[in-house]
Short mmCIF file of C-alpha atoms in Angstrom, two decimals:
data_model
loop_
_atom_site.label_atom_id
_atom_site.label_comp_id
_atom_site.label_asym_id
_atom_site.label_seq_id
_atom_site.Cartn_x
_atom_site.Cartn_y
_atom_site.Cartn_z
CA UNK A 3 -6.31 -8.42 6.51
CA UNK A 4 -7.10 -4.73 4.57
CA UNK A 5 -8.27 -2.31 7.37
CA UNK A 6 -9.38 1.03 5.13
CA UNK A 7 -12.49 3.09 5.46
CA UNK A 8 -14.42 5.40 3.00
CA UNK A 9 -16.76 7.64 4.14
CA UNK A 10 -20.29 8.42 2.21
CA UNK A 11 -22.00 11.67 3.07
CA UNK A 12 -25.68 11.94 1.79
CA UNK A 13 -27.32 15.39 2.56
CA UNK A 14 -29.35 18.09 1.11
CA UNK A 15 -29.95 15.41 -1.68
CA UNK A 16 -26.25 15.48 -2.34
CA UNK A 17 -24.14 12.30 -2.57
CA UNK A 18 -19.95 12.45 -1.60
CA UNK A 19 -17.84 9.38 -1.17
CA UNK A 20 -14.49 10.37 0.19
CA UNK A 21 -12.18 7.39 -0.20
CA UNK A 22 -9.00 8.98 -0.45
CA UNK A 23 -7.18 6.99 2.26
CA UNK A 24 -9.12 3.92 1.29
CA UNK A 25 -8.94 0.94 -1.66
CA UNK A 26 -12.72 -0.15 -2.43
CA UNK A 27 -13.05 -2.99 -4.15
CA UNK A 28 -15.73 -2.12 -7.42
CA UNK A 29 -18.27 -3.90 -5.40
CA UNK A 30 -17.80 -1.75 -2.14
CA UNK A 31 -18.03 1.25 -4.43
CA UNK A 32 -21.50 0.66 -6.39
CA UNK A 33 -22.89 -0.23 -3.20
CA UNK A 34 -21.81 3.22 -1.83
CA UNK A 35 -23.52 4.85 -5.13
CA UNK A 36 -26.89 2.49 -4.66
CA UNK A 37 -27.08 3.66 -0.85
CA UNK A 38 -26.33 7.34 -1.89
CA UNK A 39 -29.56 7.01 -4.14
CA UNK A 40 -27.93 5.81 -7.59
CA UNK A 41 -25.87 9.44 -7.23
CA UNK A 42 -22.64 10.30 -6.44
CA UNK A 43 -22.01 14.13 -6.94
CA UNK A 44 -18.48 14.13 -6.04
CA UNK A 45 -16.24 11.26 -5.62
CA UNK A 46 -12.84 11.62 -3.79
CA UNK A 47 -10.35 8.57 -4.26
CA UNK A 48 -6.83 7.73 -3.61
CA UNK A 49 -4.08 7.58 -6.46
CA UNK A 50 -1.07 7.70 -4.41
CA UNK A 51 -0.48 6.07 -0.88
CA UNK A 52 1.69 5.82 2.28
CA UNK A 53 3.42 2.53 0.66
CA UNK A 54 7.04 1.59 1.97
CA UNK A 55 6.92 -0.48 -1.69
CA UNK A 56 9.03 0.05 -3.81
CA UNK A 57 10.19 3.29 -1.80
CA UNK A 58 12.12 1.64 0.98
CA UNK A 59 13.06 -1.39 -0.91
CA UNK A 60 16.71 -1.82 -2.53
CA UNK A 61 16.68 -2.43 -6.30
CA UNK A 62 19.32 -1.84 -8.66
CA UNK A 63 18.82 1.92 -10.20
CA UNK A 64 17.28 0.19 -13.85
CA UNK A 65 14.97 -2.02 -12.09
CA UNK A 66 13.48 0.58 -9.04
CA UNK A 67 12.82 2.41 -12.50
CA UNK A 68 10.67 0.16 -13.77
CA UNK A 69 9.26 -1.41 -10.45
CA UNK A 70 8.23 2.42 -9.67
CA UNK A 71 6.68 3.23 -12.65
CA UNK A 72 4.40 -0.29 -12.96
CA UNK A 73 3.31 0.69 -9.30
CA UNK A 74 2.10 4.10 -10.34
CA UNK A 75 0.28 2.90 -13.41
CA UNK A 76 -1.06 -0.18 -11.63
CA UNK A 77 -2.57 2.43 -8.91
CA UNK A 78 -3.85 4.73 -11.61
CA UNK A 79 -4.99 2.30 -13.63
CA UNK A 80 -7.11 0.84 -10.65
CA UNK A 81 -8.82 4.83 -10.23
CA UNK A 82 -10.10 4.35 -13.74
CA UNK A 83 -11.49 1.51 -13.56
CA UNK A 84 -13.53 2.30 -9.80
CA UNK A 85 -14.29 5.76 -11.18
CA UNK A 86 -15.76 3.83 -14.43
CA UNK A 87 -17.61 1.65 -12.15
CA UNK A 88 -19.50 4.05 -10.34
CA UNK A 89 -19.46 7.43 -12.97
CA UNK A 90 -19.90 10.18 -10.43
CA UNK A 91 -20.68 13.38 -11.26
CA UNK A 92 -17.04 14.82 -10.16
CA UNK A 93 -13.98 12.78 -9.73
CA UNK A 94 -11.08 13.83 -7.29
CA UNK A 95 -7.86 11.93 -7.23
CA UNK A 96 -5.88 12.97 -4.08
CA UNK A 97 -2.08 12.18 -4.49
CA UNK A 98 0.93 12.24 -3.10
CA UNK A 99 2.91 10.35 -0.30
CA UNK A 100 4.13 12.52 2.58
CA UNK A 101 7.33 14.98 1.68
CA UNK A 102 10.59 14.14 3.50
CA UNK A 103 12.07 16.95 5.63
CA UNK A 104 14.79 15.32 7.96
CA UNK A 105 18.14 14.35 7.09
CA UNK A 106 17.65 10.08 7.86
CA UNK A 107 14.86 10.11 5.16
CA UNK A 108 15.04 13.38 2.64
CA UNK A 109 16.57 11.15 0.19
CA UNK A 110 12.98 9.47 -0.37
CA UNK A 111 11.88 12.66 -1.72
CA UNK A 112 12.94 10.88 -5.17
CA UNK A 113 9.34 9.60 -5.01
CA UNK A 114 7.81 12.72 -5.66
CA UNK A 115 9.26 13.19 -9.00
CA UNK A 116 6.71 13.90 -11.66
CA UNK A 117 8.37 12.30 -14.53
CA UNK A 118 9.85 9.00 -12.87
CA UNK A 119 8.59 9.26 -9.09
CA UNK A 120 6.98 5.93 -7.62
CA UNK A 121 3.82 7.99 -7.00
CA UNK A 122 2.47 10.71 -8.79
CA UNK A 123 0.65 14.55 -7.26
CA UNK A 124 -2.16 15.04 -7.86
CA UNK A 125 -1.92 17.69 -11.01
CA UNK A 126 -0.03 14.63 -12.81
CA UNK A 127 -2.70 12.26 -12.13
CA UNK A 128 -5.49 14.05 -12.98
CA UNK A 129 -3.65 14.72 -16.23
CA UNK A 130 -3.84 10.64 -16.57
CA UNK A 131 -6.56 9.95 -15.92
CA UNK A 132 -8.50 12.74 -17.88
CA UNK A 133 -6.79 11.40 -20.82
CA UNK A 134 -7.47 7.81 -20.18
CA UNK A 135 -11.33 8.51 -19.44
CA UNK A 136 -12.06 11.29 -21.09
CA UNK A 137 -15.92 11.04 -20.81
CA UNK A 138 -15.73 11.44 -17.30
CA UNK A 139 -15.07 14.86 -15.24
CA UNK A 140 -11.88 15.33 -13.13
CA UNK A 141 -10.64 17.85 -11.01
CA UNK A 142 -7.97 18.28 -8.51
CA UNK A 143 -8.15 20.28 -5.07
CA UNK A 144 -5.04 22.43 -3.49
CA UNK A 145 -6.21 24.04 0.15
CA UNK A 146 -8.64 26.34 0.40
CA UNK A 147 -10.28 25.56 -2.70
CA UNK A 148 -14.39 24.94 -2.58
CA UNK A 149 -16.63 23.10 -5.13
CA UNK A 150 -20.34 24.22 -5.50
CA UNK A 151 -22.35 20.56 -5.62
CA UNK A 152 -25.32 22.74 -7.06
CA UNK A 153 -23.25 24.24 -10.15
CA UNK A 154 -20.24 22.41 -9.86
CA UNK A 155 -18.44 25.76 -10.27
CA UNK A 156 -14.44 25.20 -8.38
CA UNK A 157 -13.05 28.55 -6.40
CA UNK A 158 -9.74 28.52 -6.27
CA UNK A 159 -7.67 29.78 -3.24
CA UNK A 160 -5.38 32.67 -4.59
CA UNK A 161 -2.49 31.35 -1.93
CA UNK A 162 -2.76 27.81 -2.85
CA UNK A 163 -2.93 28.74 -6.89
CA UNK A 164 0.75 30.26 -6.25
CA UNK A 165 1.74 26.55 -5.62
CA UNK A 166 2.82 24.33 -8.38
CA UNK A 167 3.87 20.47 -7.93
CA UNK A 168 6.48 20.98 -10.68
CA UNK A 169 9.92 19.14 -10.73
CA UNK A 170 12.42 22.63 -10.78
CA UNK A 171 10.29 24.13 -8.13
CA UNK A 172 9.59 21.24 -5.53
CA UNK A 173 13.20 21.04 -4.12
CA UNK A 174 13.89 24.64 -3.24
CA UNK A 175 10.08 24.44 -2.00
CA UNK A 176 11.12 20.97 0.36
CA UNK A 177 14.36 23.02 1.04
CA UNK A 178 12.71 26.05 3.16
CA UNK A 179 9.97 23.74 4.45
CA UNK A 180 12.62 21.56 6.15
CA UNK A 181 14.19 24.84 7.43
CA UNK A 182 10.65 26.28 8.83
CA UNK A 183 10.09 22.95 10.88
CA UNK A 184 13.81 22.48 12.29
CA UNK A 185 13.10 22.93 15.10
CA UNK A 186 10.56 20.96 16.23
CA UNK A 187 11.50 17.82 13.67
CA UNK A 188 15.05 17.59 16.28
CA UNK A 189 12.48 17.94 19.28
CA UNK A 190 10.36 14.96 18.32
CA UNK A 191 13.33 12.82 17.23
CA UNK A 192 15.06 13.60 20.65
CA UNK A 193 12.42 12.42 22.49
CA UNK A 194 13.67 8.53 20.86
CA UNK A 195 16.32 8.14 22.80
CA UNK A 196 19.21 4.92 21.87
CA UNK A 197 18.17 2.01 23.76
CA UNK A 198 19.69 -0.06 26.29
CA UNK A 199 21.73 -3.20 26.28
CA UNK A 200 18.59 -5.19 26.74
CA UNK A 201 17.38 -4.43 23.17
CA UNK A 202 18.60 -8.17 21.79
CA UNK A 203 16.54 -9.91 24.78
CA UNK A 204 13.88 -7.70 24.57
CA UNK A 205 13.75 -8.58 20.64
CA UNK A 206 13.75 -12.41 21.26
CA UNK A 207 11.01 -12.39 23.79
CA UNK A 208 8.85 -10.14 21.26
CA UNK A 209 9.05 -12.02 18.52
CA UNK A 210 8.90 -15.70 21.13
CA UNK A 211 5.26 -13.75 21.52
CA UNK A 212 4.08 -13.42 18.35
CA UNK A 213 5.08 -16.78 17.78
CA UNK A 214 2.02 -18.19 19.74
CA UNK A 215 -0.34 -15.76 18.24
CA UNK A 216 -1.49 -18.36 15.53
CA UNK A 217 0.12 -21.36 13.90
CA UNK A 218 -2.11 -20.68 10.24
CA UNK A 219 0.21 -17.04 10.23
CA UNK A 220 3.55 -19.15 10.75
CA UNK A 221 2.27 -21.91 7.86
CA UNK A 222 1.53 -19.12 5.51
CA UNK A 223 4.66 -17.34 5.93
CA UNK A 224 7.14 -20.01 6.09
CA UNK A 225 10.49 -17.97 6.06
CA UNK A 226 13.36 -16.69 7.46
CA UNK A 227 13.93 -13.15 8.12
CA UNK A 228 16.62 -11.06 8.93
CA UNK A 229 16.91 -7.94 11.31
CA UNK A 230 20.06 -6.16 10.50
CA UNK A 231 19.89 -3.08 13.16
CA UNK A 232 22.22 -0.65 13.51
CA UNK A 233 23.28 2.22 16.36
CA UNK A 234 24.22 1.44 19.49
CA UNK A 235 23.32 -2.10 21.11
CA UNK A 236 21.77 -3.01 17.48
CA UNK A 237 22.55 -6.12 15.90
CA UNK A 238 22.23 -8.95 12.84
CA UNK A 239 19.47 -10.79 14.22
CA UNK A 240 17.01 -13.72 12.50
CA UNK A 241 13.13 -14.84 13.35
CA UNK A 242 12.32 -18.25 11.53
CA UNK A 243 8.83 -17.97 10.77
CA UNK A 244 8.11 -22.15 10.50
CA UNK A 245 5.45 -24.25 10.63
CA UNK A 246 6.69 -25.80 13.27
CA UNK A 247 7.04 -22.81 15.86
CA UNK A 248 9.20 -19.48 15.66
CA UNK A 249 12.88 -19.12 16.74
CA UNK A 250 14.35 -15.78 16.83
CA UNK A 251 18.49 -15.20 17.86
CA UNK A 252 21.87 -14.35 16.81
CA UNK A 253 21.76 -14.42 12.67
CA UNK A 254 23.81 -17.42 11.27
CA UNK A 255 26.08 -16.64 8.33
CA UNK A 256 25.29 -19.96 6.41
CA UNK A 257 21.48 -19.02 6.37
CA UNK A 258 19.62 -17.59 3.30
CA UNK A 259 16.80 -15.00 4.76
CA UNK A 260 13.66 -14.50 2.81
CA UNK A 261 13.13 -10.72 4.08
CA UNK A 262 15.73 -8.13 5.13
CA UNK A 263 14.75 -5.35 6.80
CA UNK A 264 17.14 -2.61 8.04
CA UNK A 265 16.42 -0.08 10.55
CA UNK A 266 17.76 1.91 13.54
CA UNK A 267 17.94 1.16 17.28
CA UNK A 268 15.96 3.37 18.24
CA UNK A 269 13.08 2.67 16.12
CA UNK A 270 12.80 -0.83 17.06
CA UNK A 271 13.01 0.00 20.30
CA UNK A 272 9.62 2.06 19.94
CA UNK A 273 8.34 -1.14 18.79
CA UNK A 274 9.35 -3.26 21.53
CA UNK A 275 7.82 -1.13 24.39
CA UNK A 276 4.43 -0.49 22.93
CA UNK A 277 5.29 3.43 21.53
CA UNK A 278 4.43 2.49 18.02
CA UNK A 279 2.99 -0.51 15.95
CA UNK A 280 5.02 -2.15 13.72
CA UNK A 281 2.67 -0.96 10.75
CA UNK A 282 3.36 2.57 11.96
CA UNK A 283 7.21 1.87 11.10
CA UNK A 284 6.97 0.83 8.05
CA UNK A 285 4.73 3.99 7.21
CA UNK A 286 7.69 6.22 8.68
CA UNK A 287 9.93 4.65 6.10
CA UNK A 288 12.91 4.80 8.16
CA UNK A 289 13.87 1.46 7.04
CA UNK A 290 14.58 -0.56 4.78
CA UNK A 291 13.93 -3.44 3.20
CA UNK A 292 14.86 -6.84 0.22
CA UNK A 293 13.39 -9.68 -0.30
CA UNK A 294 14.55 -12.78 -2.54
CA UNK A 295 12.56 -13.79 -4.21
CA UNK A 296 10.89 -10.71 -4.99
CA UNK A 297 7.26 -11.37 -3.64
CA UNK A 298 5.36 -9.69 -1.09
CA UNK A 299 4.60 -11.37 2.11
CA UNK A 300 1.10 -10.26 3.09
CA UNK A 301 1.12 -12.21 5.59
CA UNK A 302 4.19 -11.02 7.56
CA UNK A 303 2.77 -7.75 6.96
CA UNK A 304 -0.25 -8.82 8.56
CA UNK A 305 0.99 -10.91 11.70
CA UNK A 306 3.11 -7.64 12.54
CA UNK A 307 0.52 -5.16 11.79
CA UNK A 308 -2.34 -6.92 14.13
CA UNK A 309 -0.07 -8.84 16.51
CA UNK A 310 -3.07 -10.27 18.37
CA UNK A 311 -4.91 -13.24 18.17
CA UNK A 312 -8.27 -12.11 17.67
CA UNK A 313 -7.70 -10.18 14.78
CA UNK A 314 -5.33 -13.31 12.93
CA UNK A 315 -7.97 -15.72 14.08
CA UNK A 316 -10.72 -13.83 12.13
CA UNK A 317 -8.34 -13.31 8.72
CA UNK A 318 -8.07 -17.37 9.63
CA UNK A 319 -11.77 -17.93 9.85
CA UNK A 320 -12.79 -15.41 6.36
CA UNK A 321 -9.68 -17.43 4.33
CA UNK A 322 -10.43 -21.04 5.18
CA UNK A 323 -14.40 -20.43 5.19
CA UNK A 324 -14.76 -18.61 2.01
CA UNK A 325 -17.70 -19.88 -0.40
CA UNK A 326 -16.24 -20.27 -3.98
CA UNK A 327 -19.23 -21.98 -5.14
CA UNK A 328 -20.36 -18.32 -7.35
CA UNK A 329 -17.98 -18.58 -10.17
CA UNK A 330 -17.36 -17.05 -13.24
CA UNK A 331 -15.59 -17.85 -16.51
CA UNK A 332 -12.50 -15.42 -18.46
CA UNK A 333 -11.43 -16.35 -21.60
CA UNK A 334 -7.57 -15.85 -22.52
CA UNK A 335 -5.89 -16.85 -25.85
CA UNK A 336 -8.30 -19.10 -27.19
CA UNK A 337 -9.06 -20.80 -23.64
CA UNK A 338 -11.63 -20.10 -21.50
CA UNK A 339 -11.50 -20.68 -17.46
CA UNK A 340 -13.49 -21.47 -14.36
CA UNK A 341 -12.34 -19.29 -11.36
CA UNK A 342 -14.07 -17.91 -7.99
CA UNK A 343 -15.75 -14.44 -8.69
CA UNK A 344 -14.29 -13.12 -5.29
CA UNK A 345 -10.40 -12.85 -4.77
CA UNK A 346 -9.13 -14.85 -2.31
CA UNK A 347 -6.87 -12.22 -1.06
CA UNK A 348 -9.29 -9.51 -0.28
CA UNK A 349 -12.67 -10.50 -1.38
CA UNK A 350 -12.75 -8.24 -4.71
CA UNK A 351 -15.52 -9.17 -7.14
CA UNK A 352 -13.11 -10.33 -9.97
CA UNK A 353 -16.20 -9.68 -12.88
CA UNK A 354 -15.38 -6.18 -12.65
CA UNK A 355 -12.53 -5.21 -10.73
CA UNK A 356 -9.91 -7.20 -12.74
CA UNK A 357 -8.41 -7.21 -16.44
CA UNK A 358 -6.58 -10.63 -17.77
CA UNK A 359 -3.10 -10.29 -19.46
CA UNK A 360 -0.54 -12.44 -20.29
CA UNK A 361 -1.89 -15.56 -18.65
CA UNK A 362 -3.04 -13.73 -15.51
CA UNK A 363 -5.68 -12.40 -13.79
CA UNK A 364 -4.76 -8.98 -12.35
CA UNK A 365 -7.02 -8.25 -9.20
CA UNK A 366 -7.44 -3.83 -9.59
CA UNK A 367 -7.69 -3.75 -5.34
CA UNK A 368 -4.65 -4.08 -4.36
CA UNK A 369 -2.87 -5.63 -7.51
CA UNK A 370 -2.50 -9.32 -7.04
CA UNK A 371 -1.71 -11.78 -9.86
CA UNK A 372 -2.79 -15.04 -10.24
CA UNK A 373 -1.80 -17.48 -12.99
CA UNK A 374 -4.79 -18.84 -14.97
CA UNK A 375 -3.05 -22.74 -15.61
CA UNK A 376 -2.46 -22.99 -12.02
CA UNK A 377 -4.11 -20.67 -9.78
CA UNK A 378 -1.05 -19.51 -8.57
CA UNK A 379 -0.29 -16.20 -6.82
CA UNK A 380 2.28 -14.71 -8.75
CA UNK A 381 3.29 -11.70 -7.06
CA UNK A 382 2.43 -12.23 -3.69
CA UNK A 383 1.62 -15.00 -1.00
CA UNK A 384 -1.44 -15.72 -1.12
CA UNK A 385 -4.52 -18.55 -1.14
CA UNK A 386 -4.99 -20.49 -4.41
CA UNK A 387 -7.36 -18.93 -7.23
CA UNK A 388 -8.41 -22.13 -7.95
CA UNK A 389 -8.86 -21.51 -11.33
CA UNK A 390 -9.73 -24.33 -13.90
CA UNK A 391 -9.45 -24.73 -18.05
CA UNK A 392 -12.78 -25.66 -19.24
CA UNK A 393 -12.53 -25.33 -22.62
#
C-alpha cells in the first residue's frame, strides 16, 4: 500500500542513504547499511512530511494542539530510533512541509510554527534529536551548503546562513515570497477553470468505477462518505463504500458519514478528467477533511490513491498471504505475548522498529497501534495483530 523510495549511493568507498522523502522500516534500513559495506557515511532521513493529517483535518483548537504535537514527536521519535538502528557516521534530518503562498491555503502556514506547528524545520529537529541521542552526530543542511565525506568538515553557504527558520521572522519572510511569485501562482490557478453542469454525473460514474476495482477494498472500508463541494455546480454528495457494492448520489440528511471531505469544484474536477490523482489532492491540501470516529482509513486512502486493479489486487494478495508463522514475544505489565514479528500493515519487523506502552504495540513506520489483549488496530483500519497472552 506504502509506495516510498530511498536511494543508497556507494562510491569512492563512501556510503549515503538519502531517504528523506521515504519511511524505511528498521529492517529496510540495516539492509541498506549491510549492502553499503557495514558503512553509512552520511545518512539523510525524513522528519517532517507532505501529510494532509492533522493539517487539513477539523479539530477543536485544544485537541489539533495535542493531535499536532503527538504527530511531530511520533515522527521524531521514529528518526531516533532508524538512526539508532543503523548509527551512520552523519545524520541529516530534512524537515519541513511545503510553505503556503496563496490566499485558499496560507492559513496552513500554522504548521510551520516552531513551538506548536504539526511539523517541525529542520534547525528544531535536529535540536531534538541531538538531545535525545546524543552519542550520535547530527547536522542540518540549508542550500548551498557541502559536507566533506573524507573530514566531515560542513561549508556553509554565506546566502543561505542569512536565513533563519525562526517564528518572528518566518511570516514577513512567507509575506514577500507570496508577493515575488504572484504572478505566476494566479497563472497556474487560472488554468483550473469552474466546471460544468456535468460535474454530479461525472462524480457518480467515477466513483460507479472504482466500485468494481476490488470487492476486498469495499470489505475493508465499509463506510459512508461524504463529498460536500462547493463553487459553482458543486454539491453534498455520498459514496457508500459496502460490502455489498458501492452507491454514490445525492447525500441523505438522515445518514451518518464516516469521512467528510470538503473541497472546491474545481479541484474535483481535475480529478474526474485524469489532470491529477486523487493522492495528488490531498498533498495540495486544498481540502478538507473529519472523520467520526477518529481513525484513519488506509484503505480509502489506498483505493483512491491506486484506483486500478492491479495495484489493489497485489495489496490483496501480500495481506491475505502473509506468513505469521516467525513470531516473537513482548512482555507488558507482568504479561508476556505471542505476536507476528512483521506488521500487518506494512511489513515492519516489530523486534526493532516498535516500543510497547500502555497496552499497545506502537509500530515506529508509520505509527500504527495495536492492542496487545486483542490484536486490535487502534488507530487505524487495519488487519488483526493476532497477538496472544502466553503467560
Amino acid at each position: 500500500m506504502c509506495h516510498d523510495a530511498a536511494f543508497l549511493i556507494v562510491a569512492d568507498g563512501r556510503g549515503i542513504l538519502h531517504c528523506n522523502d521515504a519511511r524505511l522500516t528498521a529492517a529496510q534500513a540495516r539492509r541498506a547499511k549491510h549492502l553499503a559495506g557495514g558503512r553509512l557515511d552520511l545518512m539523510a532521513l525524513q522528519t517532517s512530511g507532505a501529510s494532509w493529517h492533522p493539517i487539513c483535518y477539523e479539530y477543536p483548537p485544544e485537541e489539533m494542539a495535542k493531535v499536532s504535537m503527538d504527530k511531530r514527536v511520533s515522527k521524531l521519535r521514529a528518526a531516533q530510533r532508524l538512526v539508532r538502528q543503523t548509527q551512520p557516521e552523519l545524520a541529516v534530518p530534512f524537515a519541513g512541509p511545503p510553505c503556503f503562498l496563496d490566499g485558499e491555503v496560507d492559513h496552513l502556514n500554522w504548521v510551520l510554527g516552531q513551538r506548536d506547528g504539526a511539523f517541525c524545520d529542520p534547525e528544531v529537529s535536529t535540536e531534538w534529536l541531538r538531545e535525545h541521542l546524543p552519542q550520535q552526530r547530527w547536522d542540518f543542511f540549508k542550500p548551498g551548503d557541502t559536507v566533506d565525506l573524507d573530514t566531515g568538515e560542513v561549508v556553509r553557504d554565506p546566502v543561505s546562513a542569512e536565513f533563519s527558520f525562526a517564528d518572528d521572522e518566518r511570516p514577513a519572510y512567507l509575506k514577500q515570497y507570496a508577493e515575488d511569485r504572484k504572478e505566476l501562482i494566479e497563472g497556474v490557478l487560472a488554468e483550473y477553470p469552474e466546471p460544468g453542469p456535468d460535474l454530479y454525473d461525472r462524480f457518480v460514474a467515477h466513483f460507479a468505477h472504482l466500485g468494481t476495482l476490488s470487492d476486498y477494498f469495499l470489505r475493508q472500508i465499509a463506510m459512508l462518505v461524504r463529498f460536500e463541494i462547493t463553487g459553482p455546480n458543486g454539491g453534498v454528495w455520498d459514496v457508500d463504500f459496502s460490502p455489498e457494492g458501492l452507491t454514490a448520489g445525492k447525500a441523505s440528511p438522515d445518514a451518518r458519514p464516516h469521512y467528510r471531505i470538503t473541497t472546491a469544484g474545481r479541484w474535483l474536477d481535475s480529478v474526474l478528467t485524469g489532470r491529477m490523482a486523487w493522492e495528488d489532492l490531498l498533498i495540495s491540501f486544498r481540502l478538507s477533511l473529519y472523520r467520526d470516529p477518529d481513525v484513519y482509513n488506509d484503505y480509502l486512502v489506498g483505493l483512491l490513491k491506486h484506483a486500478n486493479a492491479p495495484a489493489l489486487n497485489a495489496v490483496e494478495a501480500y495481506e491475505t498471504g502473509r506468513d505469521e508463522s516467525e513470531r516473537i514475544t513482548v512482555e507488558w505489565a507482568g504479561g508476556c505475548y505471542d505476536i507476528p514479528r512483521y506488521c500487518p500493515h506494512a511489513g515492519e519487523d516489530l523486534s526493532v522498529g516498535a516500543v510497547i506502552r500502555e497496552g499497545q504495540v506502537h509500530c515506529l513506520a508509520h505509527n500504527f497501534a495495536f492492542d496487545l489483549a486483542t490484536g486490535a488496530c487502534v488507530n487505524a483500519r487495519a488487519a488483526n495483530l493476532t497477538s496472544r497472552r502466553v503467560s
